[in-house]
PDB file of C-alpha atoms in Angstrom:
ATOM      1  CA  MET A   1     -22.002  58.718 -13.638  1.00  0.00           C
ATOM      2  CA  ARG A   2     -21.912  57.077 -17.076  1.00  0.00           C
ATOM      3  CA  TRP A   3     -22.691  59.495 -19.901  1.00  0.00           C
ATOM      4  CA  ASN A   4     -24.901  57.252 -21.965  1.00  0.00           C
ATOM      5  CA  ILE A   5     -28.206  58.071 -23.694  1.00  0.00           C
ATOM      6  CA  PRO A   6     -30.529  56.727 -20.934  1.00  0.00           C
ATOM      7  CA  ASN A   7     -28.687  58.759 -18.227  1.00  0.00           C
ATOM      8  CA  ILE A   8     -28.691  61.886 -20.402  1.00  0.00           C
ATOM      9  CA  LEU A   9     -32.409  61.524 -20.991  1.00  0.00           C
ATOM     10  CA  THR A  10     -33.005  61.168 -17.257  1.00  0.00           C
ATOM     11  CA  LEU A  11     -30.906  64.239 -16.542  1.00  0.00           C
ATOM     12  CA  LEU A  12     -32.743  66.259 -19.200  1.00  0.00           C
ATOM     13  CA  ARG A  13     -36.089  65.203 -17.682  1.00  0.00           C
ATOM     14  CA  LEU A  14     -34.874  66.331 -14.269  1.00  0.00           C
ATOM     15  CA  LEU A  15     -33.899  69.708 -15.793  1.00  0.00           C
ATOM     16  CA  ALA A  16     -37.256  69.985 -17.543  1.00  0.00           C
ATOM     17  CA  ALA A  17     -39.197  69.910 -14.286  1.00  0.00           C
ATOM     18  CA  PRO A  18     -38.409  73.579 -13.212  1.00  0.00           C
ATOM     19  CA  GLY A  19     -38.667  74.574 -16.908  1.00  0.00           C
ATOM     20  CA  VAL A  20     -42.458  74.094 -16.787  1.00  0.00           C
ATOM     21  CA  PRO A  21     -43.179  77.174 -14.596  1.00  0.00           C
ATOM     22  CA  LEU A  22     -40.494  79.146 -16.517  1.00  0.00           C
ATOM     23  CA  MET A  23     -42.704  78.916 -19.570  1.00  0.00           C
ATOM     24  CA  PHE A  24     -45.188  81.179 -17.795  1.00  0.00           C
ATOM     25  CA  LEU A  25     -42.455  83.741 -17.135  1.00  0.00           C
ATOM     26  CA  TYR A  26     -41.139  83.943 -20.741  1.00  0.00           C
ATOM     27  CA  PHE A  27     -44.327  83.459 -22.760  1.00  0.00           C
ATOM     28  CA  HIS A  28     -47.737  85.148 -22.930  1.00  0.00           C
ATOM     29  CA  ARG A  29     -50.725  82.929 -22.407  1.00  0.00           C
ATOM     30  CA  PRO A  30     -51.996  80.709 -23.991  1.00  0.00           C
ATOM     31  CA  TRP A  31     -48.575  80.140 -25.550  1.00  0.00           C
ATOM     32  CA  ALA A  32     -47.189  79.523 -22.146  1.00  0.00           C
ATOM     33  CA  ASP A  33     -49.747  76.817 -21.531  1.00  0.00           C
ATOM     34  CA  TRP A  34     -48.894  75.127 -24.880  1.00  0.00           C
ATOM     35  CA  ALA A  35     -45.161  75.441 -24.229  1.00  0.00           C
ATOM     36  CA  ALA A  36     -45.568  73.889 -20.742  1.00  0.00           C
ATOM     37  CA  LEU A  37     -47.706  71.135 -22.230  1.00  0.00           C
ATOM     38  CA  ALA A  38     -45.147  70.361 -24.893  1.00  0.00           C
ATOM     39  CA  LEU A  39     -42.226  70.366 -22.434  1.00  0.00           C
ATOM     40  CA  PHE A  40     -44.067  68.228 -19.879  1.00  0.00           C
ATOM     41  CA  MET A  41     -45.183  65.721 -22.527  1.00  0.00           C
ATOM     42  CA  GLY A  42     -41.795  65.527 -24.104  1.00  0.00           C
ATOM     43  CA  ALA A  43     -40.170  64.956 -20.702  1.00  0.00           C
ATOM     44  CA  ALA A  44     -42.869  62.345 -19.784  1.00  0.00           C
ATOM     45  CA  ILE A  45     -42.176  60.411 -22.976  1.00  0.00           C
ATOM     46  CA  THR A  46     -38.496  60.191 -22.116  1.00  0.00           C
ATOM     47  CA  ASP A  47     -39.441  58.429 -18.883  1.00  0.00           C
ATOM     48  CA  TRP A  48     -40.408  55.446 -20.940  1.00  0.00           C
ATOM     49  CA  ILE A  49     -37.639  55.795 -23.508  1.00  0.00           C
ATOM     50  CA  ASP A  50     -34.704  55.968 -21.078  1.00  0.00           C
ATOM     51  CA  GLY A  51     -35.900  52.923 -19.109  1.00  0.00           C
ATOM     52  CA  TYR A  52     -36.547  50.918 -22.281  1.00  0.00           C
ATOM     53  CA  LEU A  53     -32.983  51.869 -23.765  1.00  0.00           C
ATOM     54  CA  ALA A  54     -31.292  51.163 -20.406  1.00  0.00           C
ATOM     55  CA  ARG A  55     -32.733  47.656 -20.375  1.00  0.00           C
ATOM     56  CA  ALA A  56     -32.299  46.930 -24.129  1.00  0.00           C
ATOM     57  CA  TRP A  57     -28.750  48.158 -24.203  1.00  0.00           C
ATOM     58  CA  LYS A  58     -27.851  46.819 -20.718  1.00  0.00           C
ATOM     59  CA  GLN A  59     -26.894  50.325 -19.565  1.00  0.00           C
ATOM     60  CA  GLU A  60     -28.734  50.325 -16.250  1.00  0.00           C
ATOM     61  CA  SER A  61     -26.821  52.313 -13.667  1.00  0.00           C
ATOM     62  CA  ARG A  62     -26.998  53.573 -10.084  1.00  0.00           C
ATOM     63  CA  PHE A  63     -27.330  57.096 -11.338  1.00  0.00           C
ATOM     64  CA  GLY A  64     -30.364  56.143 -13.454  1.00  0.00           C
ATOM     65  CA  ALA A  65     -31.881  54.093 -10.647  1.00  0.00           C
ATOM     66  CA  ALA A  66     -31.503  57.042  -8.231  1.00  0.00           C
ATOM     67  CA  MET A  67     -32.412  59.972 -10.538  1.00  0.00           C
ATOM     68  CA  ASP A  68     -35.245  58.399 -12.525  1.00  0.00           C
ATOM     69  CA  PRO A  69     -37.850  58.423  -9.672  1.00  0.00           C
ATOM     70  CA  ILE A  70     -36.600  61.821  -8.421  1.00  0.00           C
ATOM     71  CA  ALA A  71     -37.113  63.284 -11.979  1.00  0.00           C
ATOM     72  CA  ASP A  72     -40.634  61.839 -12.114  1.00  0.00           C
ATOM     73  CA  LYS A  73     -41.580  63.219  -8.700  1.00  0.00           C
ATOM     74  CA  ALA A  74     -40.080  66.585  -9.522  1.00  0.00           C
ATOM     75  CA  MET A  75     -42.040  66.815 -12.785  1.00  0.00           C
ATOM     76  CA  VAL A  76     -45.323  65.820 -11.201  1.00  0.00           C
ATOM     77  CA  VAL A  77     -44.996  68.026  -8.093  1.00  0.00           C
ATOM     78  CA  ILE A  78     -43.882  71.196  -9.903  1.00  0.00           C
ATOM     79  CA  ALA A  79     -46.488  70.755 -12.681  1.00  0.00           C
ATOM     80  CA  LEU A  80     -49.260  70.206 -10.138  1.00  0.00           C
ATOM     81  CA  VAL A  81     -48.330  73.353  -8.235  1.00  0.00           C
ATOM     82  CA  VAL A  82     -48.395  75.358 -11.489  1.00  0.00           C
ATOM     83  CA  ILE A  83     -51.697  73.930 -12.612  1.00  0.00           C
ATOM     84  CA  THR A  84     -53.334  74.561  -9.227  1.00  0.00           C
ATOM     85  CA  GLY A  85     -52.252  78.133  -9.352  1.00  0.00           C
ATOM     86  CA  TYR A  86     -53.588  78.758 -12.833  1.00  0.00           C
ATOM     87  CA  SER A  87     -56.848  76.877 -12.189  1.00  0.00           C
ATOM     88  CA  GLY A  88     -57.982  79.419  -9.631  1.00  0.00           C
ATOM     89  CA  MET A  89     -57.328  77.101  -6.731  1.00  0.00           C
ATOM     90  CA  ASN A  90     -60.205  74.885  -7.724  1.00  0.00           C
ATOM     91  CA  PRO A  91     -61.114  72.845  -4.613  1.00  0.00           C
ATOM     92  CA  TRP A  92     -61.895  69.825  -6.850  1.00  0.00           C
ATOM     93  CA  LEU A  93     -58.252  69.944  -7.954  1.00  0.00           C
ATOM     94  CA  ILE A  94     -56.708  70.896  -4.641  1.00  0.00           C
ATOM     95  CA  LEU A  95     -57.862  67.827  -2.777  1.00  0.00           C
ATOM     96  CA  PRO A  96     -56.366  65.170  -5.138  1.00  0.00           C
ATOM     97  CA  VAL A  97     -53.192  67.256  -5.542  1.00  0.00           C
ATOM     98  CA  THR A  98     -52.907  67.315  -1.772  1.00  0.00           C
ATOM     99  CA  ILE A  99     -53.260  63.555  -1.564  1.00  0.00           C
ATOM    100  CA  ILE A 100     -50.570  63.143  -4.241  1.00  0.00           C
ATOM    101  CA  LEU A 101     -48.142  65.582  -2.577  1.00  0.00           C
ATOM    102  CA  PHE A 102     -48.717  64.072   0.862  1.00  0.00           C
ATOM    103  CA  ARG A 103     -48.052  60.560  -0.407  1.00  0.00           C
ATOM    104  CA  GLU A 104     -44.857  61.564  -2.205  1.00  0.00           C
ATOM    105  CA  VAL A 105     -43.491  63.255   0.958  1.00  0.00           C
ATOM    106  CA  PHE A 106     -44.588  60.361   3.164  1.00  0.00           C
ATOM    107  CA  VAL A 107     -43.057  57.650   1.037  1.00  0.00           C
ATOM    108  CA  SER A 108     -39.862  59.556   0.561  1.00  0.00           C
ATOM    109  CA  GLY A 109     -39.646  59.973   4.343  1.00  0.00           C
ATOM    110  CA  LEU A 110     -40.196  56.265   4.834  1.00  0.00           C
ATOM    111  CA  ARG A 111     -37.448  55.414   2.359  1.00  0.00           C
ATOM    112  CA  GLU A 112     -35.023  57.828   4.120  1.00  0.00           C
ATOM    113  CA  TYR A 113     -35.836  56.306   7.514  1.00  0.00           C
ATOM    114  CA  LEU A 114     -35.457  52.697   6.369  1.00  0.00           C
ATOM    115  CA  GLY A 115     -31.984  53.432   4.891  1.00  0.00           C
ATOM    116  CA  ASP A 116     -30.439  50.204   3.699  1.00  0.00           C
ATOM    117  CA  LYS A 117     -33.873  48.473   4.069  1.00  0.00           C
ATOM    118  CA  SER A 118     -35.510  50.891   1.661  1.00  0.00           C
ATOM    119  CA  ARG A 119     -35.309  48.222  -1.059  1.00  0.00           C
ATOM    120  CA  LEU A 120     -38.453  46.840   0.591  1.00  0.00           C
ATOM    121  CA  LEU A 121     -40.232  49.818  -0.929  1.00  0.00           C
ATOM    122  CA  ALA A 122     -39.057  49.175  -4.481  1.00  0.00           C
ATOM    123  CA  VAL A 123     -41.201  50.683  -7.209  1.00  0.00           C
ATOM    124  CA  THR A 124     -44.107  48.312  -8.025  1.00  0.00           C
ATOM    125  CA  ASN A 125     -45.851  47.915 -11.348  1.00  0.00           C
ATOM    126  CA  LEU A 126     -48.923  49.623  -9.815  1.00  0.00           C
ATOM    127  CA  ALA A 127     -46.778  52.579  -8.791  1.00  0.00           C
ATOM    128  CA  LYS A 128     -45.522  52.864 -12.398  1.00  0.00           C
ATOM    129  CA  TRP A 129     -49.079  52.947 -13.650  1.00  0.00           C
ATOM    130  CA  LYS A 130     -49.862  55.530 -10.978  1.00  0.00           C
ATOM    131  CA  THR A 131     -47.027  57.777 -12.325  1.00  0.00           C
ATOM    132  CA  THR A 132     -48.201  57.295 -15.934  1.00  0.00           C
ATOM    133  CA  LEU A 133     -51.784  58.212 -15.043  1.00  0.00           C
ATOM    134  CA  GLN A 134     -50.520  61.309 -13.159  1.00  0.00           C
ATOM    135  CA  MET A 135     -48.620  62.487 -16.215  1.00  0.00           C
ATOM    136  CA  VAL A 136     -51.597  61.862 -18.537  1.00  0.00           C
ATOM    137  CA  ALA A 137     -53.866  63.742 -16.171  1.00  0.00           C
ATOM    138  CA  ILE A 138     -51.434  66.687 -15.845  1.00  0.00           C
ATOM    139  CA  SER A 139     -51.112  66.868 -19.671  1.00  0.00           C
ATOM    140  CA  VAL A 140     -54.905  66.991 -20.024  1.00  0.00           C
ATOM    141  CA  LEU A 141     -55.157  69.668 -17.287  1.00  0.00           C
ATOM    142  CA  PHE A 142     -52.499  71.816 -19.092  1.00  0.00           C
ATOM    143  CA  LEU A 143     -54.623  71.526 -22.160  1.00  0.00           C
ATOM    144  CA  GLY A 144     -57.663  72.723 -20.150  1.00  0.00           C
ATOM    145  CA  THR A 145     -55.899  75.698 -18.742  1.00  0.00           C
ATOM    146  CA  GLY A 146     -54.736  76.787 -22.255  1.00  0.00           C
ATOM    147  CA  LEU A 147     -58.178  76.344 -23.752  1.00  0.00           C
ATOM    148  CA  THR A 148     -59.781  78.127 -20.841  1.00  0.00           C
ATOM    149  CA  TYR A 149     -57.605  81.122 -21.528  1.00  0.00           C
ATOM    150  CA  VAL A 150     -58.435  80.985 -25.255  1.00  0.00           C
ATOM    151  CA  GLU A 151     -62.159  80.714 -24.644  1.00  0.00           C
ATOM    152  CA  HIS A 152     -62.354  83.499 -22.087  1.00  0.00           C
ATOM    153  CA  GLY A 153     -59.510  85.677 -23.338  1.00  0.00           C
ATOM    154  CA  LEU A 154     -59.215  87.952 -26.395  1.00  0.00           C
ATOM    155  CA  ALA A 155     -59.158  85.053 -28.818  1.00  0.00           C
ATOM    156  CA  PRO A 156     -62.494  83.658 -30.244  1.00  0.00           C
ATOM    157  CA  ARG A 157     -64.156  80.775 -28.488  1.00  0.00           C
ATOM    158  CA  VAL A 158     -62.878  77.466 -29.666  1.00  0.00           C
ATOM    159  CA  GLY A 159     -66.379  76.292 -30.451  1.00  0.00           C
ATOM    160  CA  GLU A 160     -66.912  79.353 -32.727  1.00  0.00           C
ATOM    161  CA  VAL A 161     -64.036  78.754 -35.185  1.00  0.00           C
ATOM    162  CA  GLY A 162     -65.595  76.052 -37.336  1.00  0.00           C
ATOM    163  CA  LEU A 163     -65.115  72.933 -35.199  1.00  0.00           C
ATOM    164  CA  ALA A 164     -67.778  70.338 -35.409  1.00  0.00           C
ATOM    165  CA  TRP A 165     -68.557  70.422 -31.693  1.00  0.00           C
ATOM    166  CA  SER A 166     -69.979  73.737 -30.503  1.00  0.00           C
ATOM    167  CA  GLY A 167     -69.560  73.227 -26.713  1.00  0.00           C
ATOM    168  CA  SER A 168     -66.704  74.260 -24.455  1.00  0.00           C
ATOM    169  CA  TRP A 169     -63.501  72.328 -25.200  1.00  0.00           C
ATOM    170  CA  ALA A 170     -61.942  73.941 -22.159  1.00  0.00           C
ATOM    171  CA  ALA A 171     -64.637  72.439 -19.956  1.00  0.00           C
ATOM    172  CA  LEU A 172     -64.323  69.051 -21.585  1.00  0.00           C
ATOM    173  CA  ALA A 173     -60.515  68.988 -21.138  1.00  0.00           C
ATOM    174  CA  THR A 174     -60.777  70.230 -17.526  1.00  0.00           C
ATOM    175  CA  TYR A 175     -63.451  67.657 -16.587  1.00  0.00           C
ATOM    176  CA  ALA A 176     -61.458  64.930 -18.208  1.00  0.00           C
ATOM    177  CA  GLY A 177     -58.268  66.040 -16.404  1.00  0.00           C
ATOM    178  CA  LEU A 178     -60.037  66.254 -13.059  1.00  0.00           C
ATOM    179  CA  THR A 179     -61.461  62.731 -13.464  1.00  0.00           C
ATOM    180  CA  LEU A 180     -57.956  61.401 -14.316  1.00  0.00           C
ATOM    181  CA  ILE A 181     -56.295  63.148 -11.501  1.00  0.00           C
ATOM    182  CA  TRP A 182     -58.827  61.809  -8.987  1.00  0.00           C
ATOM    183  CA  ILE A 183     -58.150  58.275 -10.271  1.00  0.00           C
ATOM    184  CA  ALA A 184     -54.488  59.035 -10.070  1.00  0.00           C
ATOM    185  CA  ALA A 185     -54.900  60.215  -6.560  1.00  0.00           C
ATOM    186  CA  ALA A 186     -56.699  57.101  -5.594  1.00  0.00           C
ATOM    187  CA  LEU A 187     -53.897  54.901  -7.003  1.00  0.00           C
ATOM    188  CA  THR A 188     -51.390  57.154  -5.345  1.00  0.00           C
ATOM    189  CA  ALA A 189     -52.980  56.712  -1.925  1.00  0.00           C
ATOM    190  CA  TRP A 190     -53.291  52.920  -2.533  1.00  0.00           C
ATOM    191  CA  THR A 191     -49.606  52.544  -3.334  1.00  0.00           C
ATOM    192  CA  GLY A 192     -48.696  54.814  -0.407  1.00  0.00           C
ATOM    193  CA  TRP A 193     -50.703  52.522   1.944  1.00  0.00           C
ATOM    194  CA  ASP A 194     -48.996  49.460   0.395  1.00  0.00           C
ATOM    195  CA  TYR A 195     -45.577  50.913   1.112  1.00  0.00           C
ATOM    196  CA  PHE A 196     -46.624  51.776   4.618  1.00  0.00           C
ATOM    197  CA  VAL A 197     -47.752  48.254   5.349  1.00  0.00           C
ATOM    198  CA  LYS A 198     -44.382  46.926   4.056  1.00  0.00           C
ATOM    199  CA  ALA A 199     -42.543  49.361   6.264  1.00  0.00           C
ATOM    200  CA  LEU A 200     -44.686  48.889   9.308  1.00  0.00           C
ATOM    201  CA  PRO A 201     -42.650  46.024  10.879  1.00  0.00           C
ATOM    202  CA  TYR A 202     -39.618  48.301  11.020  1.00  0.00           C
ATOM    203  CA  LEU A 203     -41.525  51.212  12.587  1.00  0.00           C
ATOM    204  CA  ARG A 204     -42.647  49.252  15.682  1.00  0.00           C
ATOM    205  CA  GLU A 205     -40.849  49.744  18.913  1.00  0.00           C
ATOM    206  CA  PRO A 206     -38.819  46.695  20.003  1.00  0.00           C
ATOM    207  CA  ARG A 207     -40.407  44.611  22.820  1.00  0.00           C
ATOM    208  CA  HIS A 208     -38.593  44.502  26.130  1.00  0.00           C
ATOM    209  CA  ASP A 209     -39.457  41.333  28.013  1.00  0.00           C
ATOM    210  CA  GLY A 210     -38.695  40.891  31.693  1.00  0.00           C
TER     211      GLY A 210
END
């Protein structure tokens, strides 16, 4: 492994993934929600920065190529598990989360089975957009869980502290996050199907003539 800035950022993002649930162990809510949101957003930003720097400085490496998608998946999967738990197991959230988790496991299994041929399942531009949308949706959902706690906890309702809009900011953030996560789930399923079609010729049994 080369200890350059892009690889260090990738490693930090990988370490940040399990740090998200730890925020709820060491902080009281809603501070835990804000800390998790800040940590997740900071790690998500490095996803763009390390790739940009690696290309600009010609510091692309095998470590970065291997760890970058793993760090992304770890961040998304762990954050979705935490959000689902703190959202009261909302069925409108569980279904898209299930689609996302299933796709990640499915594609990872395909890549492992294909071995040397796994380059056929190289990350596409659509898959990159899928990951970006997932991270945006998760950030908005973390905002929603924090605001929900503020609005229904001991603190005053957000709409009662002088803000121009008197409705529920928590509901707005939650609905926006759910909309984004459903769109992300659709893109996730689409890219998963695309990878499956590419791998299908190598999954068929060989024909035995005669």
